[in-house]
PDB file of C-alpha atoms in Angstrom:
ATOM      1  CA  SER A 107     126.945  73.626 140.604  1.00  0.00           C
ATOM      2  CA  ALA A 108     123.753  75.038 139.115  1.00  0.00           C
ATOM      3  CA  LYS A 109     121.684  73.224 141.755  1.00  0.00           C
ATOM      4  CA  SER A 110     122.930  75.417 144.604  1.00  0.00           C
ATOM      5  CA  THR A 111     123.645  78.694 142.825  1.00  0.00           C
ATOM      6  CA  THR A 112     121.480  81.776 143.115  1.00  0.00           C
ATOM      7  CA  ASP A 113     122.992  83.254 139.932  1.00  0.00           C
ATOM      8  CA  ALA A 114     120.143  83.601 137.438  1.00  0.00           C
ATOM      9  CA  LYS A 115     122.564  83.748 134.513  1.00  0.00           C
ATOM     10  CA  LYS A 116     123.970  80.310 135.404  1.00  0.00           C
ATOM     11  CA  TRP A 117     120.438  78.915 135.544  1.00  0.00           C
ATOM     12  CA  LEU A 118     119.791  80.386 132.093  1.00  0.00           C
ATOM     13  CA  THR A 119     122.903  78.643 130.770  1.00  0.00           C
ATOM     14  CA  ALA A 120     121.771  75.421 132.413  1.00  0.00           C
ATOM     15  CA  GLY A 121     118.303  75.764 130.899  1.00  0.00           C
ATOM     16  CA  ASN A 122     119.741  76.136 127.411  1.00  0.00           C
ATOM     17  CA  TYR A 123     122.143  73.229 127.967  1.00  0.00           C
ATOM     18  CA  TYR A 124     119.340  70.914 129.080  1.00  0.00           C
ATOM     19  CA  ALA A 125     117.141  72.066 126.179  1.00  0.00           C
ATOM     20  CA  GLU A 126     119.885  71.248 123.669  1.00  0.00           C
ATOM     21  CA  HIS A 127     120.127  67.744 125.166  1.00  0.00           C
ATOM     22  CA  ASN A 128     116.335  67.230 125.119  1.00  0.00           C
ATOM     23  CA  GLU A 129     116.089  67.147 128.915  1.00  0.00           C
ATOM     24  CA  LYS A 130     112.770  68.969 128.968  1.00  0.00           C
ATOM     25  CA  VAL A 131     111.944  68.641 132.680  1.00  0.00           C
ATOM     26  CA  LYS A 132     115.357  69.900 133.829  1.00  0.00           C
ATOM     27  CA  SER A 133     115.335  72.667 131.237  1.00  0.00           C
ATOM     28  CA  LEU A 134     111.891  73.879 132.292  1.00  0.00           C
ATOM     29  CA  ALA A 135     112.906  73.897 135.965  1.00  0.00           C
ATOM     30  CA  ALA A 136     116.078  75.857 135.191  1.00  0.00           C
ATOM     31  CA  PHE A 137     114.287  78.538 133.178  1.00  0.00           C
ATOM     32  CA  LYS A 138     111.661  78.886 135.918  1.00  0.00           C
ATOM     33  CA  LYS A 139     114.508  79.394 138.404  1.00  0.00           C
ATOM     34  CA  VAL A 140     115.748  82.363 136.344  1.00  0.00           C
ATOM     35  CA  LEU A 141     112.368  84.057 136.764  1.00  0.00           C
ATOM     36  CA  THR A 142     112.226  83.248 140.488  1.00  0.00           C
ATOM     37  CA  LEU A 143     115.728  84.540 141.245  1.00  0.00           C
ATOM     38  CA  ASP A 144     115.379  87.773 139.239  1.00  0.00           C
ATOM     39  CA  PRO A 145     111.703  88.808 139.417  1.00  0.00           C
ATOM     40  CA  GLU A 146     112.494  92.425 138.488  1.00  0.00           C
ATOM     41  CA  ASN A 147     114.560  91.381 135.463  1.00  0.00           C
ATOM     42  CA  LYS A 148     117.619  93.308 136.617  1.00  0.00           C
ATOM     43  CA  LEU A 149     119.910  91.008 134.612  1.00  0.00           C
ATOM     44  CA  GLY A 150     117.744  91.231 131.490  1.00  0.00           C
ATOM     45  CA  HIS A 151     117.325  87.462 130.989  1.00  0.00           C
ATOM     46  CA  ASN A 152     113.617  87.146 131.759  1.00  0.00           C
ATOM     47  CA  ALA A 153     112.385  87.522 128.198  1.00  0.00           C
ATOM     48  CA  GLU A 154     114.384  84.521 127.012  1.00  0.00           C
ATOM     49  CA  ALA A 155     113.471  82.538 130.139  1.00  0.00           C
ATOM     50  CA  LEU A 156     109.748  83.326 129.986  1.00  0.00           C
ATOM     51  CA  TYR A 157     109.404  82.324 126.323  1.00  0.00           C
ATOM     52  CA  ALA A 158     111.409  79.160 127.035  1.00  0.00           C
ATOM     53  CA  VAL A 159     109.076  78.250 129.902  1.00  0.00           C
ATOM     54  CA  GLY A 160     106.125  78.857 127.596  1.00  0.00           C
ATOM     55  CA  PHE A 161     107.421  76.699 124.744  1.00  0.00           C
ATOM     56  CA  LEU A 162     108.380  73.911 127.160  1.00  0.00           C
ATOM     57  CA  SER A 163     104.972  73.937 128.855  1.00  0.00           C
ATOM     58  CA  SER A 164     101.754  72.495 127.430  1.00  0.00           C
ATOM     59  CA  GLY A 165      98.000  72.958 127.378  1.00  0.00           C
ATOM     60  CA  ASP A 166      96.395  75.974 129.040  1.00  0.00           C
ATOM     61  CA  GLU A 167      99.579  76.722 130.972  1.00  0.00           C
ATOM     62  CA  GLN A 168     101.484  77.158 127.725  1.00  0.00           C
ATOM     63  CA  VAL A 169      98.808  79.439 126.288  1.00  0.00           C
ATOM     64  CA  ASN A 170      98.719  81.630 129.409  1.00  0.00           C
ATOM     65  CA  ILE A 171     102.504  81.921 129.702  1.00  0.00           C
ATOM     66  CA  LEU A 172     103.083  82.752 126.031  1.00  0.00           C
ATOM     67  CA  ASP A 173     100.194  85.215 126.117  1.00  0.00           C
ATOM     68  CA  SER A 174     101.891  86.946 129.052  1.00  0.00           C
ATOM     69  CA  ALA A 175     105.305  86.809 127.353  1.00  0.00           C
ATOM     70  CA  ILE A 176     103.993  88.556 124.228  1.00  0.00           C
ATOM     71  CA  ARG A 177     102.399  91.307 126.311  1.00  0.00           C
ATOM     72  CA  VAL A 178     105.513  91.915 128.431  1.00  0.00           C
ATOM     73  CA  PHE A 179     108.201  91.252 125.809  1.00  0.00           C
ATOM     74  CA  PRO A 180     106.559  91.852 122.393  1.00  0.00           C
ATOM     75  CA  ASN A 181     109.847  92.357 120.549  1.00  0.00           C
ATOM     76  CA  GLU A 182     111.729  89.281 121.769  1.00  0.00           C
ATOM     77  CA  VAL A 183     113.140  87.130 118.967  1.00  0.00           C
ATOM     78  CA  ASP A 184     110.693  84.284 119.700  1.00  0.00           C
ATOM     79  CA  ALA A 185     107.585  86.475 119.951  1.00  0.00           C
ATOM     80  CA  ASP A 186     106.406  85.805 116.392  1.00  0.00           C
ATOM     81  CA  GLN A 187     106.624  82.021 116.850  1.00  0.00           C
ATOM     82  CA  ALA A 188     104.719  82.299 120.118  1.00  0.00           C
ATOM     83  CA  ASN A 189     102.042  84.425 118.478  1.00  0.00           C
ATOM     84  CA  MET A 190     101.635  81.931 115.616  1.00  0.00           C
ATOM     85  CA  LEU A 191     101.308  79.088 118.107  1.00  0.00           C
ATOM     86  CA  LEU A 192      98.549  80.992 119.931  1.00  0.00           C
ATOM     87  CA  ILE A 193      96.776  81.853 116.668  1.00  0.00           C
ATOM     88  CA  ARG A 194      96.743  78.172 115.714  1.00  0.00           C
ATOM     89  CA  HIS A 195      95.451  77.295 119.190  1.00  0.00           C
ATOM     90  CA  ASP A 196      92.627  79.832 118.871  1.00  0.00           C
ATOM     91  CA  PHE A 197      91.466  78.303 115.599  1.00  0.00           C
ATOM     92  CA  GLU A 198      91.819  74.725 116.845  1.00  0.00           C
ATOM     93  CA  THR A 199      89.713  75.504 119.920  1.00  0.00           C
ATOM     94  CA  GLN A 200      87.003  77.149 117.788  1.00  0.00           C
ATOM     95  CA  HIS A 201      87.783  80.725 118.818  1.00  0.00           C
ATOM     96  CA  PRO A 202      88.605  82.337 115.449  1.00  0.00           C
ATOM     97  CA  GLU A 203      87.579  85.758 116.756  1.00  0.00           C
ATOM     98  CA  ARG A 204      90.417  85.555 119.292  1.00  0.00           C
ATOM     99  CA  ALA A 205      92.865  84.696 116.518  1.00  0.00           C
ATOM    100  CA  ALA A 206      91.656  87.724 114.533  1.00  0.00           C
ATOM    101  CA  ARG A 207      92.034  89.970 117.563  1.00  0.00           C
ATOM    102  CA  ARG A 208      95.509  88.565 118.135  1.00  0.00           C
ATOM    103  CA  ILE A 209      96.729  89.230 114.577  1.00  0.00           C
ATOM    104  CA  ASP A 210      95.179  92.714 114.620  1.00  0.00           C
ATOM    105  CA  GLN A 211      97.101  93.546 117.799  1.00  0.00           C
ATOM    106  CA  TRP A 212     100.276  92.030 116.355  1.00  0.00           C
ATOM    107  CA  ALA A 213      99.903  94.033 113.143  1.00  0.00           C
ATOM    108  CA  MET A 214      99.844  97.290 115.116  1.00  0.00           C
ATOM    109  CA  THR A 215     103.300  96.621 116.587  1.00  0.00           C
ATOM    110  CA  HIS A 216     104.732  94.493 113.748  1.00  0.00           C
ATOM    111  CA  PRO A 217     103.245  96.064 110.586  1.00  0.00           C
ATOM    112  CA  LYS A 218     105.827  94.478 108.261  1.00  0.00           C
ATOM    113  CA  ASP A 219     105.605  90.880 109.497  1.00  0.00           C
ATOM    114  CA  GLY A 220     104.316  89.334 106.290  1.00  0.00           C
ATOM    115  CA  ALA A 221     105.103  85.799 107.476  1.00  0.00           C
ATOM    116  CA  SER A 222     102.741  86.144 110.434  1.00  0.00           C
ATOM    117  CA  PHE A 223     100.039  87.698 108.264  1.00  0.00           C
ATOM    118  CA  ASN A 224     100.308  84.835 105.793  1.00  0.00           C
ATOM    119  CA  PHE A 225     100.252  82.291 108.617  1.00  0.00           C
ATOM    120  CA  PHE A 226      97.043  83.758 110.035  1.00  0.00           C
ATOM    121  CA  ALA A 227      95.422  83.848 106.608  1.00  0.00           C
ATOM    122  CA  TRP A 228      96.417  80.267 105.765  1.00  0.00           C
ATOM    123  CA  THR A 229      95.303  78.921 109.151  1.00  0.00           C
ATOM    124  CA  ALA A 230      91.977  80.741 108.820  1.00  0.00           C
ATOM    125  CA  ALA A 231      91.474  79.198 105.376  1.00  0.00           C
ATOM    126  CA  GLN A 232      92.208  75.708 106.709  1.00  0.00           C
ATOM    127  CA  HIS A 233      89.471  76.192 109.296  1.00  0.00           C
ATOM    128  CA  SER A 234      87.102  78.005 106.883  1.00  0.00           C
ATOM    129  CA  ALA A 235      86.813  80.818 109.420  1.00  0.00           C
ATOM    130  CA  MET A 236      87.313  84.587 109.298  1.00  0.00           C
ATOM    131  CA  LEU A 237      87.794  84.356 105.540  1.00  0.00           C
ATOM    132  CA  ASP A 238      87.252  88.057 104.790  1.00  0.00           C
ATOM    133  CA  ARG A 239      89.879  89.007 107.384  1.00  0.00           C
ATOM    134  CA  ALA A 240      92.119  86.255 106.069  1.00  0.00           C
ATOM    135  CA  GLU A 241      91.910  87.682 102.556  1.00  0.00           C
ATOM    136  CA  GLU A 242      92.936  91.120 103.834  1.00  0.00           C
ATOM    137  CA  TYR A 243      95.985  89.683 105.579  1.00  0.00           C
ATOM    138  CA  SER A 244      96.993  87.525 102.614  1.00  0.00           C
ATOM    139  CA  LYS A 245      97.019  90.685 100.501  1.00  0.00           C
ATOM    140  CA  ARG A 246      99.152  92.451 103.108  1.00  0.00           C
ATOM    141  CA  ALA A 247     101.555  89.499 103.102  1.00  0.00           C
ATOM    142  CA  GLU A 248     101.772  89.643  99.320  1.00  0.00           C
ATOM    143  CA  ALA A 249     102.493  93.390  99.379  1.00  0.00           C
ATOM    144  CA  LEU A 250     105.272  92.855 101.947  1.00  0.00           C
ATOM    145  CA  ALA A 251     106.841  89.864 100.168  1.00  0.00           C
ATOM    146  CA  ILE A 252     110.451  90.382  99.135  1.00  0.00           C
ATOM    147  CA  SER A 253     111.205  87.216  97.167  1.00  0.00           C
ATOM    148  CA  PRO A 254     109.141  85.612  94.380  1.00  0.00           C
ATOM    149  CA  GLU A 255     108.697  82.568  96.642  1.00  0.00           C
ATOM    150  CA  GLU A 256     107.229  84.678  99.441  1.00  0.00           C
ATOM    151  CA  LYS A 257     104.908  86.416  97.009  1.00  0.00           C
ATOM    152  CA  ALA A 258     103.827  83.082  95.504  1.00  0.00           C
ATOM    153  CA  SER A 259     103.140  81.700  98.977  1.00  0.00           C
ATOM    154  CA  ALA A 260     100.909  84.663  99.851  1.00  0.00           C
ATOM    155  CA  ILE A 261      99.059  84.410  96.524  1.00  0.00           C
ATOM    156  CA  ASP A 262      98.622  80.664  97.083  1.00  0.00           C
ATOM    157  CA  THR A 263      97.054  81.470 100.457  1.00  0.00           C
ATOM    158  CA  ARG A 264      94.658  83.919  98.820  1.00  0.00           C
ATOM    159  CA  ALA A 265      93.710  81.265  96.253  1.00  0.00           C
ATOM    160  CA  GLU A 266      92.911  78.846  99.078  1.00  0.00           C
ATOM    161  CA  ILE A 267      90.716  81.481 100.718  1.00  0.00           C
ATOM    162  CA  LEU A 268      88.858  82.136  97.474  1.00  0.00           C
ATOM    163  CA  PHE A 269      88.281  78.403  97.097  1.00  0.00           C
ATOM    164  CA  LYS A 270      86.873  78.146 100.610  1.00  0.00           C
ATOM    165  CA  GLN A 271      84.574  81.048  99.721  1.00  0.00           C
ATOM    166  CA  GLY A 272      83.178  78.939  96.861  1.00  0.00           C
ATOM    167  CA  LYS A 273      85.059  80.791  94.115  1.00  0.00           C
ATOM    168  CA  ALA A 274      86.838  77.833  92.489  1.00  0.00           C
ATOM    169  CA  SER A 275      87.392  79.475  89.111  1.00  0.00           C
ATOM    170  CA  GLU A 276      88.870  82.635  90.640  1.00  0.00           C
ATOM    171  CA  ALA A 277      90.977  80.466  92.971  1.00  0.00           C
ATOM    172  CA  SER A 278      92.414  78.568  89.996  1.00  0.00           C
ATOM    173  CA  GLN A 279      93.277  81.788  88.153  1.00  0.00           C
ATOM    174  CA  THR A 280      94.920  83.192  91.298  1.00  0.00           C
ATOM    175  CA  GLU A 281      96.924  80.001  91.785  1.00  0.00           C
ATOM    176  CA  ALA A 282      98.152  80.252  88.191  1.00  0.00           C
ATOM    177  CA  THR A 283      99.556  83.688  89.076  1.00  0.00           C
ATOM    178  CA  ALA A 284     101.456  82.147  91.993  1.00  0.00           C
ATOM    179  CA  ILE A 285     102.772  79.290  89.818  1.00  0.00           C
ATOM    180  CA  ALA A 286     104.121  81.762  87.249  1.00  0.00           C
ATOM    181  CA  LEU A 287     106.404  83.262  89.915  1.00  0.00           C
ATOM    182  CA  ILE A 288     108.149  79.978  90.735  1.00  0.00           C
ATOM    183  CA  ASP A 289     111.477  78.819  89.303  1.00  0.00           C
ATOM    184  CA  PRO A 290     110.664  75.255  88.124  1.00  0.00           C
ATOM    185  CA  ILE A 291     114.210  74.021  88.730  1.00  0.00           C
ATOM    186  CA  LYS A 292     115.171  75.802  91.936  1.00  0.00           C
ATOM    187  CA  ASP A 293     111.776  75.404  93.620  1.00  0.00           C
ATOM    188  CA  LYS A 294     110.429  72.154  92.210  1.00  0.00           C
ATOM    189  CA  LYS A 295     108.896  71.065  95.550  1.00  0.00           C
ATOM    190  CA  LEU A 296     106.968  74.320  95.944  1.00  0.00           C
ATOM    191  CA  LEU A 297     105.931  74.217  92.300  1.00  0.00           C
ATOM    192  CA  ASP A 298     104.594  70.682  92.734  1.00  0.00           C
ATOM    193  CA  GLU A 299     102.587  71.823  95.783  1.00  0.00           C
ATOM    194  CA  LEU A 300     101.067  74.771  93.932  1.00  0.00           C
ATOM    195  CA  ASN A 301     100.242  72.657  90.894  1.00  0.00           C
ATOM    196  CA  GLY A 302      98.548  70.211  93.246  1.00  0.00           C
ATOM    197  CA  GLN A 303      96.516  73.052  94.701  1.00  0.00           C
ATOM    198  CA  LYS A 304      95.471  74.240  91.255  1.00  0.00           C
ATOM    199  CA  ALA A 305      94.362  70.716  90.309  1.00  0.00           C
ATOM    200  CA  ILE A 306      92.083  70.690  93.350  1.00  0.00           C
ATOM    201  CA  PHE A 307      90.665  74.084  92.440  1.00  0.00           C
ATOM    202  CA  ASP A 308      90.106  72.980  88.853  1.00  0.00           C
ATOM    203  CA  LYS A 309      87.981  70.094  90.121  1.00  0.00           C
ATOM    204  CA  GLY A 310      85.947  72.643  92.065  1.00  0.00           C
ATOM    205  CA  LEU A 311      85.516  70.438  95.121  1.00  0.00           C
ATOM    206  CA  PRO A 312      86.663  71.806  98.505  1.00  0.00           C
ATOM    207  CA  GLN A 313      88.862  69.362 100.377  1.00  0.00           C
ATOM    208  CA  SER A 314      91.664  69.425 102.890  1.00  0.00           C
ATOM    209  CA  SER A 315      94.961  70.722 101.532  1.00  0.00           C
ATOM    210  CA  ALA A 316      98.361  69.283 102.361  1.00  0.00           C
ATOM    211  CA  THR A 317     100.363  72.381 101.483  1.00  0.00           C
ATOM    212  CA  ASN A 318     102.473  73.412 104.441  1.00  0.00           C
ATOM    213  CA  HIS A 319     102.834  77.099 105.272  1.00  0.00           C
TER     214      HIS A 319
END
């Protein structure tokens, strides 16, 4: 059984099994066991285990573990999600400068990750912080966008930033550019969201946005 084994791979399997069945406590314990049994990562499972421990943890422990995971395993499949979680945490705890430092470091090793750039820019706009840096990253996200939807999303983010900078008219014009990229039949939900944004900008009154990026 997994309880008595010293095989890190079996503990990894157990951790994933428990996670799939929403047994968080058992899953967390199993993934921690992987790290304990193979501290030098000879089997090559520690990246997956460390990120799993981070996502299953909470509070400061989660932040510290995911921070460590990104430094040690920056190219793991879950690294971008971990980085976004930490960026959101930095803004929510009133440390926007940390979020900016985090995205700058990420951009050096992941220069084509438009989704992360857009996420940083949008989150910054929602907190009305680091708006100049946010505008730079929204433009990078737009330049990297492959699909019209991705491009529209990045332009929508830039419009939100402009609005938070007090440039309602420019924000409305920018949003119109994003709306023009959207297929009204295929992407009706996104189109409705962008039209809602433009209506807010046209009123010229900053308020919380419900658009989800």
